[in-house]
PDB file of C-alpha atoms and ligand atoms in Angstrom:
ATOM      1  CA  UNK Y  51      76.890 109.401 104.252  1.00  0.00           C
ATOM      2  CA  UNK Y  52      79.422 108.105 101.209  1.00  0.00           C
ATOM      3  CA  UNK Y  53      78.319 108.996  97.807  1.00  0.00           C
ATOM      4  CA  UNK Y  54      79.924 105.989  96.902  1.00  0.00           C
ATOM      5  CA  UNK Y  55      78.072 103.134  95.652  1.00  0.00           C
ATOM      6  CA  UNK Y  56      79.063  99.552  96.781  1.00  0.00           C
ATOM      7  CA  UNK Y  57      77.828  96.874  94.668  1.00  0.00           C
ATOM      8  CA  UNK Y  58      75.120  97.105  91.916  1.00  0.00           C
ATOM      9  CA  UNK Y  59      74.481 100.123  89.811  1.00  0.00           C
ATOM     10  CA  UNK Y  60      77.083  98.445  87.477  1.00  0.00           C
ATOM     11  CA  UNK Y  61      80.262  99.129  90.179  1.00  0.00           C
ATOM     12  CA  UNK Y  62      82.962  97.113  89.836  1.00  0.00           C
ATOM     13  CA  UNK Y  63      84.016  94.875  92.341  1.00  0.00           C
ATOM     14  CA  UNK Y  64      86.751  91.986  93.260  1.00  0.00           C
ATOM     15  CA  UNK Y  65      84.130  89.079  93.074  1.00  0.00           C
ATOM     16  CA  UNK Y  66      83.067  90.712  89.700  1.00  0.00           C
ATOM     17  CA  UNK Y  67      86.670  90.443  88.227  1.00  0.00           C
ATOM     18  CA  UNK Y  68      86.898  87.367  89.576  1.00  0.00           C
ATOM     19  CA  UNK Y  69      83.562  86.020  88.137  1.00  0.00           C
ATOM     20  CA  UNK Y  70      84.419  87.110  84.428  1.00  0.00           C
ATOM     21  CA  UNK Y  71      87.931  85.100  84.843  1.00  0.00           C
ATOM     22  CA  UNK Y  72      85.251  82.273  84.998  1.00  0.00           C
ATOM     23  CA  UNK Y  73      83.075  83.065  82.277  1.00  0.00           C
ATOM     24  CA  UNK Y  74      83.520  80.458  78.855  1.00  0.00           C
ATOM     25  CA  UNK Y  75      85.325  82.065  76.199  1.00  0.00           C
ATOM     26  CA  UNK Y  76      82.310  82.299  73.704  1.00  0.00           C
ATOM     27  CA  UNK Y  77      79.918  83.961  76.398  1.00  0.00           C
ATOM     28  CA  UNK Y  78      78.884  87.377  75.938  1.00  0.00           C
ATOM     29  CA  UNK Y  79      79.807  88.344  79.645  1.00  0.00           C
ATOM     30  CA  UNK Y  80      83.662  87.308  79.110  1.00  0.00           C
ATOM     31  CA  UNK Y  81      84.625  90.639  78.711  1.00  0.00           C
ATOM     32  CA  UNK Y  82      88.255  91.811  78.802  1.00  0.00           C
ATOM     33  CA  UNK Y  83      89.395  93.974  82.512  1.00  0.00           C
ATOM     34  CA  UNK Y  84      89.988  97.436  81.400  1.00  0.00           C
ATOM     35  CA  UNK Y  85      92.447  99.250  83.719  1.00  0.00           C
ATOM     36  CA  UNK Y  86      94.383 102.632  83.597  1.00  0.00           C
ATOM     37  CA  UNK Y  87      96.677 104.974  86.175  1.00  0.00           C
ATOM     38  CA  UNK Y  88      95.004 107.882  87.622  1.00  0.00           C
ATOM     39  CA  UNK Y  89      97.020 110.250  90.018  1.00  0.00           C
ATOM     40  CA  UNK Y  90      94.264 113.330  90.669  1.00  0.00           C
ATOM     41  CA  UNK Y  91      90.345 113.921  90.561  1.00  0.00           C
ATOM     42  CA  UNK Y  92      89.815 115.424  86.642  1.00  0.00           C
ATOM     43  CA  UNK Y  93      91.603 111.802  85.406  1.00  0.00           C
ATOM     44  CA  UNK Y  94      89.785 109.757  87.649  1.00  0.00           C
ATOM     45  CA  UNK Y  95      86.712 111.200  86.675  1.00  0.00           C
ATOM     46  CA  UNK Y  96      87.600 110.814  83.068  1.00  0.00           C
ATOM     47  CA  UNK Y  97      88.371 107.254  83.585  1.00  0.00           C
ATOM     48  CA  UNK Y  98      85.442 106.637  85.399  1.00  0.00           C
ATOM     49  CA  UNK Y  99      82.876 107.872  82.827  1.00  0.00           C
ATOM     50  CA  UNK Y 100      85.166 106.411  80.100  1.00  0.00           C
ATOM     51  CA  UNK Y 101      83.977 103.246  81.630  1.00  0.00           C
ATOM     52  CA  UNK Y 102      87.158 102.116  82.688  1.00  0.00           C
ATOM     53  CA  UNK Y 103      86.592  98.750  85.043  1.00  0.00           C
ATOM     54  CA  UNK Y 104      90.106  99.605  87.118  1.00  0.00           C
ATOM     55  CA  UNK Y 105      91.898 102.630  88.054  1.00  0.00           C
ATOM     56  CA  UNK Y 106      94.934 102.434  90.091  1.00  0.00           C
ATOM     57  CA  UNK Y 107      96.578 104.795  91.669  1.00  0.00           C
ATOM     58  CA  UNK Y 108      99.869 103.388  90.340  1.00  0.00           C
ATOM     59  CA  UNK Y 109     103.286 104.469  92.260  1.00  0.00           C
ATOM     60  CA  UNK Y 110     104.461 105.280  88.632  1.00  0.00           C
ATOM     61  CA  UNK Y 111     102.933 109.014  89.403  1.00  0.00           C
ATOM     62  CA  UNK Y 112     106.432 109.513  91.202  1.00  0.00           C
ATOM     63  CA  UNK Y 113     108.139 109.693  87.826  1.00  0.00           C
ATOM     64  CA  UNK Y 114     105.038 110.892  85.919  1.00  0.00           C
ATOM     65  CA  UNK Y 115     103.871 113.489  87.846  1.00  0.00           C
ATOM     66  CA  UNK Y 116     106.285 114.198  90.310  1.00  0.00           C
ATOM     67  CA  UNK Y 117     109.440 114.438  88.080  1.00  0.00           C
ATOM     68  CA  UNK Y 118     111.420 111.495  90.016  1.00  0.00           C
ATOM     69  CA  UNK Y 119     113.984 109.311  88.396  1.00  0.00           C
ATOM     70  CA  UNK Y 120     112.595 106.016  89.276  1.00  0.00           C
ATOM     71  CA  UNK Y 121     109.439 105.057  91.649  1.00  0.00           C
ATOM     72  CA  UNK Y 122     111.622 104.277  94.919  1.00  0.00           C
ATOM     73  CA  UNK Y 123     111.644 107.987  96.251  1.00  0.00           C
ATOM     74  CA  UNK Y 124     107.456 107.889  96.537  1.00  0.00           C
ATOM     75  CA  UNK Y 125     106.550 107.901 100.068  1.00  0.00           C
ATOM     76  CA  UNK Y 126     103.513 106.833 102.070  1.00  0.00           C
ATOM     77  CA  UNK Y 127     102.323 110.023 102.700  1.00  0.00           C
ATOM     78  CA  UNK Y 128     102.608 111.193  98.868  1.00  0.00           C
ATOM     79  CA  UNK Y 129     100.927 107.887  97.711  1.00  0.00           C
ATOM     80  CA  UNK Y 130      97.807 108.720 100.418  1.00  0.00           C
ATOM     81  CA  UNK Y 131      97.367 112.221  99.063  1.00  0.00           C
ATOM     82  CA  UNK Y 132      97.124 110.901  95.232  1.00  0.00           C
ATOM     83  CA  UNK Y 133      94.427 108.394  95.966  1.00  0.00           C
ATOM     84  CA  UNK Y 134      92.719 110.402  97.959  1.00  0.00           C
ATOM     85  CA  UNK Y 135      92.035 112.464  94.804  1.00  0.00           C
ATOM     86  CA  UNK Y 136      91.494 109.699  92.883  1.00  0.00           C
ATOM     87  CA  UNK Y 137      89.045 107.970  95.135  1.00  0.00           C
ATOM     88  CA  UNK Y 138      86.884 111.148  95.227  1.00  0.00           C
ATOM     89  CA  UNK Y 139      86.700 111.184  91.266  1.00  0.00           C
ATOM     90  CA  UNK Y 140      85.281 107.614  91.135  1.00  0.00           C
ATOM     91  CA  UNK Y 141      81.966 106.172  91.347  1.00  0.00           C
ATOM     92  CA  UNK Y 142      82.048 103.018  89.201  1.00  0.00           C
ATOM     93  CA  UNK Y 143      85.693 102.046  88.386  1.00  0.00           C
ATOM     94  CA  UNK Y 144      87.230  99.254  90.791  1.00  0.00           C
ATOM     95  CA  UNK Y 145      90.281 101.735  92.799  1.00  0.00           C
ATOM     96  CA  UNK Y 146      93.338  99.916  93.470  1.00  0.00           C
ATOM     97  CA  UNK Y 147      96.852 102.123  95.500  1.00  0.00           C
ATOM     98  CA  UNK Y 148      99.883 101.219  95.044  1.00  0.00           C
ATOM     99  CA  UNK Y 149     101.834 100.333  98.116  1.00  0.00           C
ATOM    100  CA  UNK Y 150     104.870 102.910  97.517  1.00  0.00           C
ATOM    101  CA  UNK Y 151     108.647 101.361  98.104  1.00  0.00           C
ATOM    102  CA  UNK Y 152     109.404 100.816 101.851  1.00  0.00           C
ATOM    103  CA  UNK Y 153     105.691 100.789 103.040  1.00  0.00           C
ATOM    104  CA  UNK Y 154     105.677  96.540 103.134  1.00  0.00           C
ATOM    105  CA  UNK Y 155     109.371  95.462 102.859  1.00  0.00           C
ATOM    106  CA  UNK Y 156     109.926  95.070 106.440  1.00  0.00           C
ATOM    107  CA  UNK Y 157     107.913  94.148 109.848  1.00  0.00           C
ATOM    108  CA  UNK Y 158     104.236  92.522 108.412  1.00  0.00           C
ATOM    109  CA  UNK Y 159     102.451  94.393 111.066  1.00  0.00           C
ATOM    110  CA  UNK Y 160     103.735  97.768 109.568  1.00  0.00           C
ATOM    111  CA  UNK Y 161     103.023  96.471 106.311  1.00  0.00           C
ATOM    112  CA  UNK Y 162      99.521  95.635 107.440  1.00  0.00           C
ATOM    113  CA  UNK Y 163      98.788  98.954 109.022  1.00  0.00           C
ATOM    114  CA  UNK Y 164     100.022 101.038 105.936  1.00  0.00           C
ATOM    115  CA  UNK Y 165      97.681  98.715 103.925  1.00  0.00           C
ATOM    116  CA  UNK Y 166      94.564  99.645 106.014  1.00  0.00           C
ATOM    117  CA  UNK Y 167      95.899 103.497 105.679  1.00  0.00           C
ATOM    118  CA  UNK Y 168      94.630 103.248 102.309  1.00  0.00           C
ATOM    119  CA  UNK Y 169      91.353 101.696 102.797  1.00  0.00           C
ATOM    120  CA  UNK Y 170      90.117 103.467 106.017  1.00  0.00           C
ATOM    121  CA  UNK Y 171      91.877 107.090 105.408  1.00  0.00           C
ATOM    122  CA  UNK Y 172      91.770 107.074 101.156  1.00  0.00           C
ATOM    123  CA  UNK Y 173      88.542 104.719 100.399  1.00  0.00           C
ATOM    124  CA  UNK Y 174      91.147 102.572  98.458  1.00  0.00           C
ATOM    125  CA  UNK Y 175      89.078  99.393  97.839  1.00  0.00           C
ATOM    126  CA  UNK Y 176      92.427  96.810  97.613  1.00  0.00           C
ATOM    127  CA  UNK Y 177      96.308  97.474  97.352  1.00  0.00           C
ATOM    128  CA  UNK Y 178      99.033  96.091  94.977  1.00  0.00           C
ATOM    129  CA  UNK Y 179     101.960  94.822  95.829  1.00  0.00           C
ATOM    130  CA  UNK Y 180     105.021  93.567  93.757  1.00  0.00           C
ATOM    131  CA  UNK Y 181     106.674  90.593  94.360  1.00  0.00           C
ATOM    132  CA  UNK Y 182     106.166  86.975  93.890  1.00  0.00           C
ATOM    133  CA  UNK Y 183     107.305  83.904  96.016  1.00  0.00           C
ATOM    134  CA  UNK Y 184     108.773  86.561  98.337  1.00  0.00           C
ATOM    135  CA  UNK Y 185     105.198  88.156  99.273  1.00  0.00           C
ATOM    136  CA  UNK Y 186     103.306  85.012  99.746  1.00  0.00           C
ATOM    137  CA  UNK Y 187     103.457  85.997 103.747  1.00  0.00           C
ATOM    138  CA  UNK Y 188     102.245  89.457 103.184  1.00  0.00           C
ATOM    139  CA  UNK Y 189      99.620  88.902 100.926  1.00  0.00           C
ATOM    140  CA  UNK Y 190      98.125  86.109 102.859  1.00  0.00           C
ATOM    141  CA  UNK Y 191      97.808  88.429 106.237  1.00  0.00           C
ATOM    142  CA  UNK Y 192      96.682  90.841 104.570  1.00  0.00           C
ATOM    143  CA  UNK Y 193      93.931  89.372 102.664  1.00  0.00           C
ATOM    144  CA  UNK Y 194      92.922  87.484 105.665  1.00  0.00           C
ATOM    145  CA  UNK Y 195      92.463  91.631 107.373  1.00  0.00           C
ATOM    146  CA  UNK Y 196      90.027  92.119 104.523  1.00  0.00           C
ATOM    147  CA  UNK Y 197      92.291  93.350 101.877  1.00  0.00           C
ATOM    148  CA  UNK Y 198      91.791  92.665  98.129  1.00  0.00           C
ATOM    149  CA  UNK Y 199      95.074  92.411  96.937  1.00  0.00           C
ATOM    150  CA  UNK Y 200      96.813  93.009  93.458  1.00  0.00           C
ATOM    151  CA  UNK Y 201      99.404  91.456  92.627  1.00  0.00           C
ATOM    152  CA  UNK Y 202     102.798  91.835  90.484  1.00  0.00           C
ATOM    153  CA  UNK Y 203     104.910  89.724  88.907  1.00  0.00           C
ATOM    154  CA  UNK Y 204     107.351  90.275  86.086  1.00  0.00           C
ATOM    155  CA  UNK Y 205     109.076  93.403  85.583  1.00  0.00           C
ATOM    156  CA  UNK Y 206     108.715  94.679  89.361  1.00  0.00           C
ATOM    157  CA  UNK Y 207     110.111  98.761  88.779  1.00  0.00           C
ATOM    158  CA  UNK Y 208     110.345  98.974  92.660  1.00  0.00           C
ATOM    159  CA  UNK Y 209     112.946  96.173  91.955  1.00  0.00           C
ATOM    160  CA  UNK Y 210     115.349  98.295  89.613  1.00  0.00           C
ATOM    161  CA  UNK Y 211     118.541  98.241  91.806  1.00  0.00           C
ATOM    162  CA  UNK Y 212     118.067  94.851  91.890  1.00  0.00           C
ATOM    163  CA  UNK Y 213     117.762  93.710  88.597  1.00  0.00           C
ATOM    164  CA  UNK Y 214     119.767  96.519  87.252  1.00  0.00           C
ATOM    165  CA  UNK Y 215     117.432  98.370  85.006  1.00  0.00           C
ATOM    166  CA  UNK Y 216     113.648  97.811  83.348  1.00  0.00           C
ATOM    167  CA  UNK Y 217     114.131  94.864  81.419  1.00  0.00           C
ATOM    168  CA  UNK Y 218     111.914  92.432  79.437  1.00  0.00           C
ATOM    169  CA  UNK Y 219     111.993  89.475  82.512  1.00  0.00           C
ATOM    170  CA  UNK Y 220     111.283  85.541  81.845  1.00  0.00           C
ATOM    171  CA  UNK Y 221     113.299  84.958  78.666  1.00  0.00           C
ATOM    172  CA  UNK Y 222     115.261  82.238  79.682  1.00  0.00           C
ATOM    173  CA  UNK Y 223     113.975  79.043  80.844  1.00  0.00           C
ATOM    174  CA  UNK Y 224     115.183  79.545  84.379  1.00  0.00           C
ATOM    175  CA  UNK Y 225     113.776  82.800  84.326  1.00  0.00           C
ATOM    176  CA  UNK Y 226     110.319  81.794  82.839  1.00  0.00           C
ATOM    177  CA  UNK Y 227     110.229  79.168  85.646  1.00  0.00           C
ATOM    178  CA  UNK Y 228     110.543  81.646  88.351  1.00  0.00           C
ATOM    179  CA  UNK Y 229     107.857  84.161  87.022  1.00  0.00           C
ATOM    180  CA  UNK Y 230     105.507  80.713  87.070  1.00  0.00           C
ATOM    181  CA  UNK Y 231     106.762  80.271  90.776  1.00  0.00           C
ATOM    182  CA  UNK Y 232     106.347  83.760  91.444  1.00  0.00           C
ATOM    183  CA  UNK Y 233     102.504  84.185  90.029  1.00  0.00           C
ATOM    184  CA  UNK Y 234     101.389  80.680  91.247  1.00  0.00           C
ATOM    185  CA  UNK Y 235     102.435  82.026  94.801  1.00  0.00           C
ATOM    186  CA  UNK Y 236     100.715  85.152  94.785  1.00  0.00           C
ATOM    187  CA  UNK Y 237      97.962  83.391  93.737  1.00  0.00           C
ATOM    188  CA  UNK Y 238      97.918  80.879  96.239  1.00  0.00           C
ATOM    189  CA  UNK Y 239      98.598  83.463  98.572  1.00  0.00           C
ATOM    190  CA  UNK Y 240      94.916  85.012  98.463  1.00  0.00           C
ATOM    191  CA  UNK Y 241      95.171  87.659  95.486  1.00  0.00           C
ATOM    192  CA  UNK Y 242      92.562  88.333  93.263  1.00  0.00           C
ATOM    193  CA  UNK Y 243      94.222  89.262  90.314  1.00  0.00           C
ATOM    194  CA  UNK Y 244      97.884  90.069  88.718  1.00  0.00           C
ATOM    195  CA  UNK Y 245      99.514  92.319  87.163  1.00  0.00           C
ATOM    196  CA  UNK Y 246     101.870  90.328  84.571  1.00  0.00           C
ATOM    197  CA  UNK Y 247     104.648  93.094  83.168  1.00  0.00           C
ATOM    198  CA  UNK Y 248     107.155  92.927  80.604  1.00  0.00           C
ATOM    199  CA  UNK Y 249     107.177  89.241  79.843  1.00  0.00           C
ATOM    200  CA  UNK Y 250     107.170  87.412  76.247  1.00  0.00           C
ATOM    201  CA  UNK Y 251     103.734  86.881  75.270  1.00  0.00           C
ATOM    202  CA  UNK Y 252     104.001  83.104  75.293  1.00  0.00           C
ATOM    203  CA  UNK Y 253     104.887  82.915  79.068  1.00  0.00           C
ATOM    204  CA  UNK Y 254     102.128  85.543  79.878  1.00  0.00           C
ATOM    205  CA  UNK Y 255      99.718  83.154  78.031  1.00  0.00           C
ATOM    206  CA  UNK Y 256     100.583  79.782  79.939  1.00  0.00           C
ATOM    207  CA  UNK Y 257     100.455  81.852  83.177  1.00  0.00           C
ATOM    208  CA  UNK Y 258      97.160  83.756  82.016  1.00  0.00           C
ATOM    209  CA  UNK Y 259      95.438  79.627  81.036  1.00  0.00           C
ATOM    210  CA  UNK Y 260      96.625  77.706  84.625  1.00  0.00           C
ATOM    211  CA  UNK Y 261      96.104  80.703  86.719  1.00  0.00           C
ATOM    212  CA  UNK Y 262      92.267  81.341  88.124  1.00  0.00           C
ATOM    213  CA  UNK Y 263      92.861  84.605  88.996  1.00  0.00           C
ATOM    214  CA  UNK Y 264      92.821  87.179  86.191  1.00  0.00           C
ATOM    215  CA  UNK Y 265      96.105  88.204  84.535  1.00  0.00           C
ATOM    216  CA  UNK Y 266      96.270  92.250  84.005  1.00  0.00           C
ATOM    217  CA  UNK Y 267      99.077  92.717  81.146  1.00  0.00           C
ATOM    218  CA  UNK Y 268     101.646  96.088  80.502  1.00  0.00           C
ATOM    219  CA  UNK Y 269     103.952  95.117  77.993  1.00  0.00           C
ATOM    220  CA  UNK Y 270     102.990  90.971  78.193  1.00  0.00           C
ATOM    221  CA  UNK Y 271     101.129  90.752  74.604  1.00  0.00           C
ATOM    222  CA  UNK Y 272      96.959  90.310  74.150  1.00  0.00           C
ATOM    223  CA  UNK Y 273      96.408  86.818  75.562  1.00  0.00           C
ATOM    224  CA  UNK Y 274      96.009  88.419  79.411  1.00  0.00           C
ATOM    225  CA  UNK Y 275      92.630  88.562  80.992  1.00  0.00           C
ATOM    226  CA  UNK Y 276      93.277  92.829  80.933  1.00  0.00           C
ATOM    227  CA  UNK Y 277      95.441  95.382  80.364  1.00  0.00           C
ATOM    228  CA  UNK Y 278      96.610  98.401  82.083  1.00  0.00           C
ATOM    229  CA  UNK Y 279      99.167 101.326  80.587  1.00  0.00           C
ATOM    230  CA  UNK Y 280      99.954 104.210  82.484  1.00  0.00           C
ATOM    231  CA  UNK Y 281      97.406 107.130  81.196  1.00  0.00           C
ATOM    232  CA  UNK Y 282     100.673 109.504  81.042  1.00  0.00           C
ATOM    233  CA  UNK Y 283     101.997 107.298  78.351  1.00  0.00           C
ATOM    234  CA  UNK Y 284      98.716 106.741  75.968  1.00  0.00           C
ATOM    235  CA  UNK Y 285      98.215 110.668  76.502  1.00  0.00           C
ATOM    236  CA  UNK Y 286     101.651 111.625  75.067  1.00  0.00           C
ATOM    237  CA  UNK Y 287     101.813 113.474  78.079  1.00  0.00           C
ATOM    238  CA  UNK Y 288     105.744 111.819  78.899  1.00  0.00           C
ATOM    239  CA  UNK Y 289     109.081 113.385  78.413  1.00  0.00           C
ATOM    240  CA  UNK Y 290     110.840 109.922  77.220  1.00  0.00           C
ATOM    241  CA  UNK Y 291     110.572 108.121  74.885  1.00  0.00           C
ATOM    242  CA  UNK Y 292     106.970 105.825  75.331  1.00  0.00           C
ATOM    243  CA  UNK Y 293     107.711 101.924  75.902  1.00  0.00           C
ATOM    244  CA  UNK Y 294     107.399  99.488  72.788  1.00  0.00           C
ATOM    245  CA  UNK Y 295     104.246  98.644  74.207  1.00  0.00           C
ATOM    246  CA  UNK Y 296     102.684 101.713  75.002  1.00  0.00           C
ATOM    247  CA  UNK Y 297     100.116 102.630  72.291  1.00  0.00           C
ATOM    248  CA  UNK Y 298      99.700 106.597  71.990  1.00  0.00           C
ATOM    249  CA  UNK Y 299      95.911 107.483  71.613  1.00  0.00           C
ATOM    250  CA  UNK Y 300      96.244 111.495  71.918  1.00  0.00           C
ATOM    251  CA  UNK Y 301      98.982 113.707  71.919  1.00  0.00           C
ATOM    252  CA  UNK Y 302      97.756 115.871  75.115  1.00  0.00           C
ATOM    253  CA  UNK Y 303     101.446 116.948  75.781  1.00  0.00           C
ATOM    254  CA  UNK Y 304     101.476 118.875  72.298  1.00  0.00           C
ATOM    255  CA  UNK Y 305      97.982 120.093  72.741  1.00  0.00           C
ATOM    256  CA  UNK Y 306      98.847 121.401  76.366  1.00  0.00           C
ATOM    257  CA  UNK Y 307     101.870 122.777  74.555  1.00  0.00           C
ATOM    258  CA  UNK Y 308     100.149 124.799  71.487  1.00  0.00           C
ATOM    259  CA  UNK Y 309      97.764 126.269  73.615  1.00  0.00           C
ATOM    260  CA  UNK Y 310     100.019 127.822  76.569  1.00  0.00           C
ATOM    261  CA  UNK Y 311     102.123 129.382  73.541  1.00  0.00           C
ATOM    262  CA  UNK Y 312      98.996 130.380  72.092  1.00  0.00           C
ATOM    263  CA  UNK Y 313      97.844 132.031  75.706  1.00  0.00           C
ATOM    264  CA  UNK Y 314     101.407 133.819  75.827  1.00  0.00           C
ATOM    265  CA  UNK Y 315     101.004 135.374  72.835  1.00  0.00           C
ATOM    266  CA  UNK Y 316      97.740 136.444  73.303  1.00  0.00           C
ATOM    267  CA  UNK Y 317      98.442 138.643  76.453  1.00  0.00           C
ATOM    268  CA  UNK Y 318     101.848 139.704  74.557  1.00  0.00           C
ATOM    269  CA  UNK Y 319      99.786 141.053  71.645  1.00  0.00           C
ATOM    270  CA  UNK Y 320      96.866 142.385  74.283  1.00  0.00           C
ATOM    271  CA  UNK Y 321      94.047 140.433  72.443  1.00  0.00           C
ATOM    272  CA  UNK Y 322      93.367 138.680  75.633  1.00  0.00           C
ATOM    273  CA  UNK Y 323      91.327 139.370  77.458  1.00  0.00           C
ATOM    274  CA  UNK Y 324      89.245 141.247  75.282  1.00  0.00           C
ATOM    275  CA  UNK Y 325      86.016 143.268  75.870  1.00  0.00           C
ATOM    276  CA  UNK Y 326      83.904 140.479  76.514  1.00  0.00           C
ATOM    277  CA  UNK Y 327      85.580 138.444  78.317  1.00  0.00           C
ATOM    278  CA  UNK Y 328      86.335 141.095  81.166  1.00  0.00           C
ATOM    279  CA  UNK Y 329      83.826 142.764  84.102  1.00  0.00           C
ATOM    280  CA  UNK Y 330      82.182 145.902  83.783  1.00  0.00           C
ATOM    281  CA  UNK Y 331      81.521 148.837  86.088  1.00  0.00           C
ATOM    282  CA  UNK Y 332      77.628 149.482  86.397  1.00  0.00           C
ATOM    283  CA  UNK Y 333      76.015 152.018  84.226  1.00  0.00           C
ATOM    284  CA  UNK Y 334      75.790 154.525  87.573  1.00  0.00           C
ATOM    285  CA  UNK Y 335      79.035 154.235  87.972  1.00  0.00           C
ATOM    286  CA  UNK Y 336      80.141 155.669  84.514  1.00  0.00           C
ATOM    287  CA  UNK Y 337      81.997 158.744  84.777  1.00  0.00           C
ATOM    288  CA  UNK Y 338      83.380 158.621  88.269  1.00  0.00           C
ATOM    289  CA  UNK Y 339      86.788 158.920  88.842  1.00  0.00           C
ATOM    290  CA  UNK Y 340      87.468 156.537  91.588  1.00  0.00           C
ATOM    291  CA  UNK Y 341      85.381 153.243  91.263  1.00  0.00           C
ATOM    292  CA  UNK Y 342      85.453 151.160  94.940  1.00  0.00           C
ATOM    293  CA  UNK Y 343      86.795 148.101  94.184  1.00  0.00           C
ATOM    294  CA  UNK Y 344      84.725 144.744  94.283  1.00  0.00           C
ATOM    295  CA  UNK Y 345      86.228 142.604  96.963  1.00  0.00           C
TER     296      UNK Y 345
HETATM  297  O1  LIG U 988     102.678 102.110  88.987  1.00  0.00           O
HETATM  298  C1  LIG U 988     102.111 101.725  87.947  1.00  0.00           C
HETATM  299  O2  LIG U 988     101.652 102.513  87.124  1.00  0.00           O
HETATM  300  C2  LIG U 988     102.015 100.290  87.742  1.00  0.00           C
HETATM  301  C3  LIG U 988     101.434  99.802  86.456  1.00  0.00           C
HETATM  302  C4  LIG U 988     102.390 100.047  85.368  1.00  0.00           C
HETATM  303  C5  LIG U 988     101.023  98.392  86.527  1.00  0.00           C
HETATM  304  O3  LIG U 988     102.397  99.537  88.573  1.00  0.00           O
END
């Protein structure tokens, strides 16, 4: 039987998100959507008791924690194993996967069946896509197979070769108007919420007031209905240098850092391990020359 609860207990779920999009601005249940990346187990289960309402298992764990350049070379497979992890680290948190690169850019029916990888092999409980106007197909089928999805507007990084780098999107009127397009589409299109990322605040505002799905911001200012950051990035636990918009709570990378030099010169100078912290022969064996060893 799943250890996994499924509504109650205080477990986040889509119709929960969706109900606090609803909620008047003065009441004491409109309460902003917390989300954060998770890639393995330990996180999750930080997250989780952290209180976090979202974790998703973002494709962003191909340059984060698997040393790629961008998020393109992430495949299926790799993006199964991480939220597999994930999943069985959370109890209350809301998990979302990532559809990697190539898993929903051609046939639906692929599309569709990589979707439902995640939910019947990883316990994924919805998938995000990116894409606007273009998905409104996808997202539609597969919310109609019972598929919460998230989607992404904006700053799309599974788009870099097509818009030619990671840019700040919507800051020309043209522009603007087709990030509207794009998020009224996915919304139309069945999603329940939206991730909104790198826009100017202003445009993430108007989008965040007519849409009545909830607007998850990275980099899109303080008037979304949530925010997510990639945990890698708040941790200091990056080697580049952290977006303007990514607020550094800890610096785990230095920690991580001190203490492995610390560790090396501990064994160098032989005060690890010391007495205590090592196993003992018994008493009746004192004195013996050979001592069997312990398997
Ligand atoms: O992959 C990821 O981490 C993401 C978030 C930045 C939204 O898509």
């Amino acid at each position: 039987m799943s250890t996994i609860p499924t509504g109650g207990d205080g477990k986040v779920t889509v119709p929960d998100l969706l109900q606090r999009k609803t909620e008047a601005a003065d009441s004491p249940n409109k309460k902003k959507i917390t989300c954060l990346t998770a890639y393995d187990y330990p996180t999750a289960r930080l997250l989780d008791e952290a209180g976090v309402d979202v974790v998703l298992v973002g494709d962003s764990v191909a340059m984060v924690a698997l040393g790629y350049d961008s998020t393109l070379p992430l495949t299926l497979e790799e993006a199964l194993h991480h939220t597999k992890a994930v999943r069985r680290g959370v109890q209350r948190a809301l998990v979302v996967a990532d559809m990697p690169y190539g898993s929903y850019h051609g046939d639906l029916n692929e599309a569709l069946r990589n979707a439902i990888r995640f939910v019947k092999e990883a316990g994924a409980e919805a998938v995000k896509i990116e894409g606007g106007e273009r998905r409104l197909e996808l997202i539609a089928r597969l919310t109609e197979a019972e598929i919460p999805v998230m989607g992404h507007v904006g700053l799309t990084p599974q788009s870099v070769n097509a818009l030619g780098g990671y840019r700040v999107q919507g800051k020309t009127p043209g522009a603007a108007e087709q990030v509207l397009r794009d998020a009224r589409a996915v919304e139309a299109a069945g999603a329940f919420a939206i991730v909104l990322e790198a826009l100017p605040r202003e445009l993430a505002a108007e989008i965040t007031r007519s849409a009545r799905i909830p607007t998850i911001g990275i980099g899109a200012g303080p008037d979304c209905d949530g925010q997510i950051l990639v945990l890698h990035d708040m941790l200091g636990l990056t080697f580049r240098e952290p977006p303007k918009f990514a607020r550094q709570y800890a610096n785990v990378g230095g920690t991580i850092l001190e203490a492995v030099k610390e560790y090396c010169a501990d064994v160098q100078s032989g005060s690890f391990p010391s007495d205590a912290e090592s196993y003992h022969a018994p008493s009746s064996m004192k004195g013996r020359k050979t001592i069997p060893i312990a398997r």
